[in-house]
Coordinates of C-alpha atoms in Angstrom, one line a residue:
X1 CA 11.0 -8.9 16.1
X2 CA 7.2 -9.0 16.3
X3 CA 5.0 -6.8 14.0
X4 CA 1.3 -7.0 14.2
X5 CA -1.3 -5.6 12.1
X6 CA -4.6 -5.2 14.0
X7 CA -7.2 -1.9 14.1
X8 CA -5.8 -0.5 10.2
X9 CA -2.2 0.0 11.4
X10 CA 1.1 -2.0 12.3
X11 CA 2.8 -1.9 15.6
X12 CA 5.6 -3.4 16.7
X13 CA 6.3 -6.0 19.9
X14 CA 3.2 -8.0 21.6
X15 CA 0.2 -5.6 20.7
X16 CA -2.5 -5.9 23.3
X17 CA -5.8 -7.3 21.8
X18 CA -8.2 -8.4 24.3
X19 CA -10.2 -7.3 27.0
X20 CA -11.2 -9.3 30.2
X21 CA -15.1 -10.0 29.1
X22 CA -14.2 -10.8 25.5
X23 CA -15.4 -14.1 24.7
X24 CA -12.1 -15.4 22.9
X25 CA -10.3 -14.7 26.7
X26 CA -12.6 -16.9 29.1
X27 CA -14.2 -19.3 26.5
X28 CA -11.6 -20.1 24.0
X29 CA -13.5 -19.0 20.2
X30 CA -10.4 -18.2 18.4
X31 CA -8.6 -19.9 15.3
X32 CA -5.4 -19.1 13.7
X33 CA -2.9 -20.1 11.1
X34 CA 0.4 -20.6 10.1
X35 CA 2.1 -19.8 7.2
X36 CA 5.7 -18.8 6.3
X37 CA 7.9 -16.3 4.6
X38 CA 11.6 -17.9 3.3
X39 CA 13.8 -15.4 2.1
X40 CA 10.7 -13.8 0.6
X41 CA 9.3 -16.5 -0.5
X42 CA 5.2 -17.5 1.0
X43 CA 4.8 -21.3 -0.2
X44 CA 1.6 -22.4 -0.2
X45 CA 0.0 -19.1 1.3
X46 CA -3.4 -18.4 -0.1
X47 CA -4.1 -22.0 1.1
X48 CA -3.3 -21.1 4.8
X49 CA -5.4 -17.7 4.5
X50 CA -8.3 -19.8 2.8
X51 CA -8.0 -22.1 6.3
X52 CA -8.4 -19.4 8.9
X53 CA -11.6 -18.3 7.0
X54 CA -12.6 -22.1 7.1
X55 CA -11.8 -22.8 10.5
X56 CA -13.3 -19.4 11.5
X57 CA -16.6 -20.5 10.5
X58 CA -16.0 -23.8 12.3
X59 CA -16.2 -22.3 15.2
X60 CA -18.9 -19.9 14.8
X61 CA -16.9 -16.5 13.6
X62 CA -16.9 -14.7 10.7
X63 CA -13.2 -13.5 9.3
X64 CA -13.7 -9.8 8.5
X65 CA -10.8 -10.1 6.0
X66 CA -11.0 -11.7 2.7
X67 CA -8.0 -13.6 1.6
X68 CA -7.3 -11.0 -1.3
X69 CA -7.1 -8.6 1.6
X70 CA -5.1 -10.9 4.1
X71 CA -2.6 -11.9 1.0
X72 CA -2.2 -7.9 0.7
X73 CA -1.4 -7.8 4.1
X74 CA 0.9 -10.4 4.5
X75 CA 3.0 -9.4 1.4
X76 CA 3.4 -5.8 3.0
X77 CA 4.0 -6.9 6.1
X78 CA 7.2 -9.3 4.9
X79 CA 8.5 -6.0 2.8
X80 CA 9.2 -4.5 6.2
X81 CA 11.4 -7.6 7.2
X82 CA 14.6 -7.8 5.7
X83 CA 14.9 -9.6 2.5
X84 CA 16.8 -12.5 3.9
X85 CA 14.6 -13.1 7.2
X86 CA 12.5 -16.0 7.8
X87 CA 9.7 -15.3 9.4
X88 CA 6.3 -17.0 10.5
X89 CA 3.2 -15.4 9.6
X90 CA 0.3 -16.0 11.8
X91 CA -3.5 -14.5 11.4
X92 CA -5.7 -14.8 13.9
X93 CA -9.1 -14.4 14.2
X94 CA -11.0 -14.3 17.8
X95 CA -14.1 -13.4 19.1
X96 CA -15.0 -10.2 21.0
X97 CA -18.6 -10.4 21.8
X98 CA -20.7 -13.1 23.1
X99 CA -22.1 -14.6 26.2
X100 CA -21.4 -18.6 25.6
X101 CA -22.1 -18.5 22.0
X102 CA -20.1 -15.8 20.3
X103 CA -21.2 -12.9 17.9
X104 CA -19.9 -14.3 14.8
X105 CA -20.3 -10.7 12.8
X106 CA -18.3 -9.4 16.0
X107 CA -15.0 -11.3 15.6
X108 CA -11.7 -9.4 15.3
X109 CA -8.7 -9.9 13.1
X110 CA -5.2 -9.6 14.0
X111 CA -1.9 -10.6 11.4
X112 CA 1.1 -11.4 13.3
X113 CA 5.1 -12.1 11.7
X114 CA 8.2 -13.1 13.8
X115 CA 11.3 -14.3 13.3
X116 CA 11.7 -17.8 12.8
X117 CA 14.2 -19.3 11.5
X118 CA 13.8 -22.6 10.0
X119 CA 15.1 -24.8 12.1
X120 CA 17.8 -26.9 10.5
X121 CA 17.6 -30.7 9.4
X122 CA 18.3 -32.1 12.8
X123 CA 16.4 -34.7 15.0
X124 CA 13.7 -34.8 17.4
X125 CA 12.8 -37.6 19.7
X126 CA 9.1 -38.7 20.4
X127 CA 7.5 -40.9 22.8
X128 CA 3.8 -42.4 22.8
X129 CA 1.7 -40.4 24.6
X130 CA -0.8 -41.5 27.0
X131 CA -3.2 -39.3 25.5
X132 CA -5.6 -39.1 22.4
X133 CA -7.2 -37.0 19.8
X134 CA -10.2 -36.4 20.1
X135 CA -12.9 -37.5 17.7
X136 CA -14.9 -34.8 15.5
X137 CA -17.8 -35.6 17.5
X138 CA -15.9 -34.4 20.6
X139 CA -14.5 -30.8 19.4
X140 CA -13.8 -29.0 16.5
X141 CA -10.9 -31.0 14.9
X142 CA -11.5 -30.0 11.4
X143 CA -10.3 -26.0 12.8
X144 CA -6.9 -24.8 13.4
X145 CA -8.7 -23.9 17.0
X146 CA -6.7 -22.5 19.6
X147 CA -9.0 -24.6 22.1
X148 CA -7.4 -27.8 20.6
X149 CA -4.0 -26.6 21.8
X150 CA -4.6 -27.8 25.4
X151 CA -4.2 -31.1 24.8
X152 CA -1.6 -30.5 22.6
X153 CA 0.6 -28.6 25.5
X154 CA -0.5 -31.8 28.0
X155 CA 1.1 -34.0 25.7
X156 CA 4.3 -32.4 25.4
X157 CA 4.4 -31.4 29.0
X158 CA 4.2 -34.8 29.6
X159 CA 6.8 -35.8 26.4
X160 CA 9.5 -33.6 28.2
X161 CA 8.8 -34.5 31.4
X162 CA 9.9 -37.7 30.2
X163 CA 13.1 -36.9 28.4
X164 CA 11.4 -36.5 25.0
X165 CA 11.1 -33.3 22.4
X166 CA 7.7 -34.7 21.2
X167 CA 4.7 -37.0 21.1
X168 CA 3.0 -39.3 18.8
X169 CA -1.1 -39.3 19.9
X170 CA -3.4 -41.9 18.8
X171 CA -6.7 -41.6 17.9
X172 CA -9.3 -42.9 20.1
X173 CA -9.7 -46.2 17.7
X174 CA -5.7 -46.9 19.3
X175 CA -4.1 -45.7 15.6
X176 CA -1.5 -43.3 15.0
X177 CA -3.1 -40.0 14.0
X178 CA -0.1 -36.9 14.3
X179 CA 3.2 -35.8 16.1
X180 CA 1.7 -33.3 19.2
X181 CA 2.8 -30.5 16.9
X182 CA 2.8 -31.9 13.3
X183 CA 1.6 -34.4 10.7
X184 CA 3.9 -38.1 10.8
X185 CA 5.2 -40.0 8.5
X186 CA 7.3 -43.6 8.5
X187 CA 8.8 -45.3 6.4
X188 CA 7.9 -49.0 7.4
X189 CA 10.2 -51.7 7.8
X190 CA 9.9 -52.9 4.5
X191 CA 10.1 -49.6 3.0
X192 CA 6.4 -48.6 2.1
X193 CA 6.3 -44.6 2.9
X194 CA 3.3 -43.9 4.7
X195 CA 1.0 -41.1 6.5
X196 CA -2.2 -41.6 8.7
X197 CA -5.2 -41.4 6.9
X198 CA -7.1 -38.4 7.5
X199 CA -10.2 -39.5 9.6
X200 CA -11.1 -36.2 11.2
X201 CA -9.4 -36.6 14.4
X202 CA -6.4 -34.5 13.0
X203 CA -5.4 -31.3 10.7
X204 CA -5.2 -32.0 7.3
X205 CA -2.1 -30.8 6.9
X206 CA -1.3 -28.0 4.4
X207 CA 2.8 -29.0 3.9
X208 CA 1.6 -32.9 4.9
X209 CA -0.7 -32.5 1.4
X210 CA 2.5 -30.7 -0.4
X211 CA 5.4 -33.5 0.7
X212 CA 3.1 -35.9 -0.3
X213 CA 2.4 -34.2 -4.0
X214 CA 6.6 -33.6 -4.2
X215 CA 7.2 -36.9 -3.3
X216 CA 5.0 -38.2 -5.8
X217 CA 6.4 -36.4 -8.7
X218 CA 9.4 -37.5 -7.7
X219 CA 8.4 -41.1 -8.0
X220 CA 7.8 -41.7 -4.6
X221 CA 4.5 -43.1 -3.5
X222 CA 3.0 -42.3 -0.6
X223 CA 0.1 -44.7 1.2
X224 CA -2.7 -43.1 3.2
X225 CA -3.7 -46.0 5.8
X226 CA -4.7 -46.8 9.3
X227 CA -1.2 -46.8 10.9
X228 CA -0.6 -48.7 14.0
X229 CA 1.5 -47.5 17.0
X230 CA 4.0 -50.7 17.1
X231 CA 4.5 -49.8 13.1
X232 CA 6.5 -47.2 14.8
X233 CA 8.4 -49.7 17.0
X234 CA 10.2 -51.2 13.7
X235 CA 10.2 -48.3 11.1
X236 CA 13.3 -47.6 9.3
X237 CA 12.7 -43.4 9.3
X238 CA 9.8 -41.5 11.2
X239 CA 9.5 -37.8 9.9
X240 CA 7.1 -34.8 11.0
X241 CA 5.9 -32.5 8.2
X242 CA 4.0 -29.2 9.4
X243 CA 4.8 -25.3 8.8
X244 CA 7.3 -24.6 11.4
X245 CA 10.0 -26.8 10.6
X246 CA 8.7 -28.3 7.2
X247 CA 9.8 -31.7 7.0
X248 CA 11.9 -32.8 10.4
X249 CA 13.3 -36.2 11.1
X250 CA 12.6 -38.1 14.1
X251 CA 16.1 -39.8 15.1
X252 CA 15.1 -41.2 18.4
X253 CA 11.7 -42.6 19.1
X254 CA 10.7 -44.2 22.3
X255 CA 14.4 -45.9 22.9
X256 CA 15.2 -46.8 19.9
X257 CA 18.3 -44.5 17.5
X258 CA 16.6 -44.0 14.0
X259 CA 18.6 -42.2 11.0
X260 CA 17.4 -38.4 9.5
X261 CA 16.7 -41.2 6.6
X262 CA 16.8 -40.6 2.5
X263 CA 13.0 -40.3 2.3
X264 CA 12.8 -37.8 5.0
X265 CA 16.0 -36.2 3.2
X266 CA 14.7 -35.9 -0.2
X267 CA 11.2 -34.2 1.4
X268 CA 13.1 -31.7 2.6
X269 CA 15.5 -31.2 -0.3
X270 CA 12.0 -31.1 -2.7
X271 CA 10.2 -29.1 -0.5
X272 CA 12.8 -26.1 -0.2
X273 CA 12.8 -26.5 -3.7
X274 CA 9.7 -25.9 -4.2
X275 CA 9.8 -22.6 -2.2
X276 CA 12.0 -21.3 -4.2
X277 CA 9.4 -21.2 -7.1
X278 CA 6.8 -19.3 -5.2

């Protein structure tokens, strides 16, 4: 089930929004989000909301919604989902006018939820891709940009052409930055848990900041460093954290079996309990 809110009402399956000369269609100015409803439960929303508005001005929009007024929307929106459905919640914000830059006063807002259930805590595998992230000076990394999604589809084209649900890109120093689709973590060979260090090239994740803060009151440390790829070759658990599927083990990375380990276990136990409180 899709239900959309866009132009003051709510409609249900894939509501049209763009015409052929808008500028989000043929030049790629439009930012979204990702948030999540569990059983009627939003963790962490406002801070998704607060990201589209960021990332909208990234990219040269304004969001005509406040996140007062997106949080009203959302919540309304979930009460005409059954109480047990989980569901993703994604606002979108686009531009309508513009020639190559776009109208920023002129962007459009649309909320979409789907069912989605959360996917259950079972493996992935991941390859190295051949590609990269690109650096901040290259395109707007610090957005949740749909533009950025491009590279993200060529990686996993490529990941499943080879046999693979996923792939890790580096950064264009060589260093692990992120999972195609979400934030990485690995538990190192001698058992230090570690994520990349945010240097611009990827998301700050808003569940990566989350599983590192549960973790952590759970008397886990977590290091933020400069990974490197053959860290990955001799890991004892690789894990993905992002809004879709929370926290995710990897159990197979290049050729090599890994287990859905205790630390990627206890994320996900911590994190759903977590949910529970929101």
């Amino acid at each position: 089930m899709y239900l959309t809110y866009y132009n003051g009402q709510w409609a249900e399956g894939n509501t049209p929004l763009f015409g052929a000369m808008d500028h989000s269609v043929w030049l790629g100015s439009s930012v979204f989000d990702g948030a999540r409803a569990l059983r009627g439960h939003l963790p962490d929303l406002r801070p998704h909301l607060e990201r589209v508005i960021a990332s909208a001005e990234k990219v040269g929009l304004t969001c005509p919604l406040s996140v007062d007024e997106m949080e009203a929307l959302v919540r309304d929106g979930v009460a005409r989902f059954p109480a047990d459905a989980e569901l993703y919640i994604r606002p979108l914000v686009f531009a309508s006018e513009g020639f190559l830059i776009p109208t920023p006063e002129a962007a459009a807002f649309a909320l979409t939820l789907f069912d989605a259930p959360l996917p259950p805590f079972a493996g992935f595998s991941a390859c190295l891709s051949p590609l990269r992230r690109p650096e901040p000076t290259m395109a707007p990394t610090d957005a949740k940009a749909s533009a950025l999604y491009a590279n993200t589809a060529r990686a996993l084209r490529d990941a499943k052409a080879r046999g693979y649900d996923n792939a890790v890109l580096l950064d264009a120093a060589g260093n692990v930055a992120e999972f195609a689709t979400s934030n990485l973590f690995v538990v190192t060979h001698d058992g230090e848990v570690v994520t990349p260090a945010l240097n611009g090239t990827f998301l700050a994740g808003i569940t990566r900041a989350r599983v590192i803060a549960l973790l952590a009151g759970a008397g886990v440390n977590v290091t933020e460093r400069t990974v490197k790829p053959e860290e990955l070759d001799t890991a004892r658990e690789i894990f993905s954290t992002g809004n879709y599927g929370k926290v995710t083990p990897c159990t197979r990375y290049e050729s090599r079996e890994l287990p859905a380990g205790p630390v990627a276990r206890q994320a996900r136990e911590l994190y759903l309990a977590y949910t529970e409180t929101t």
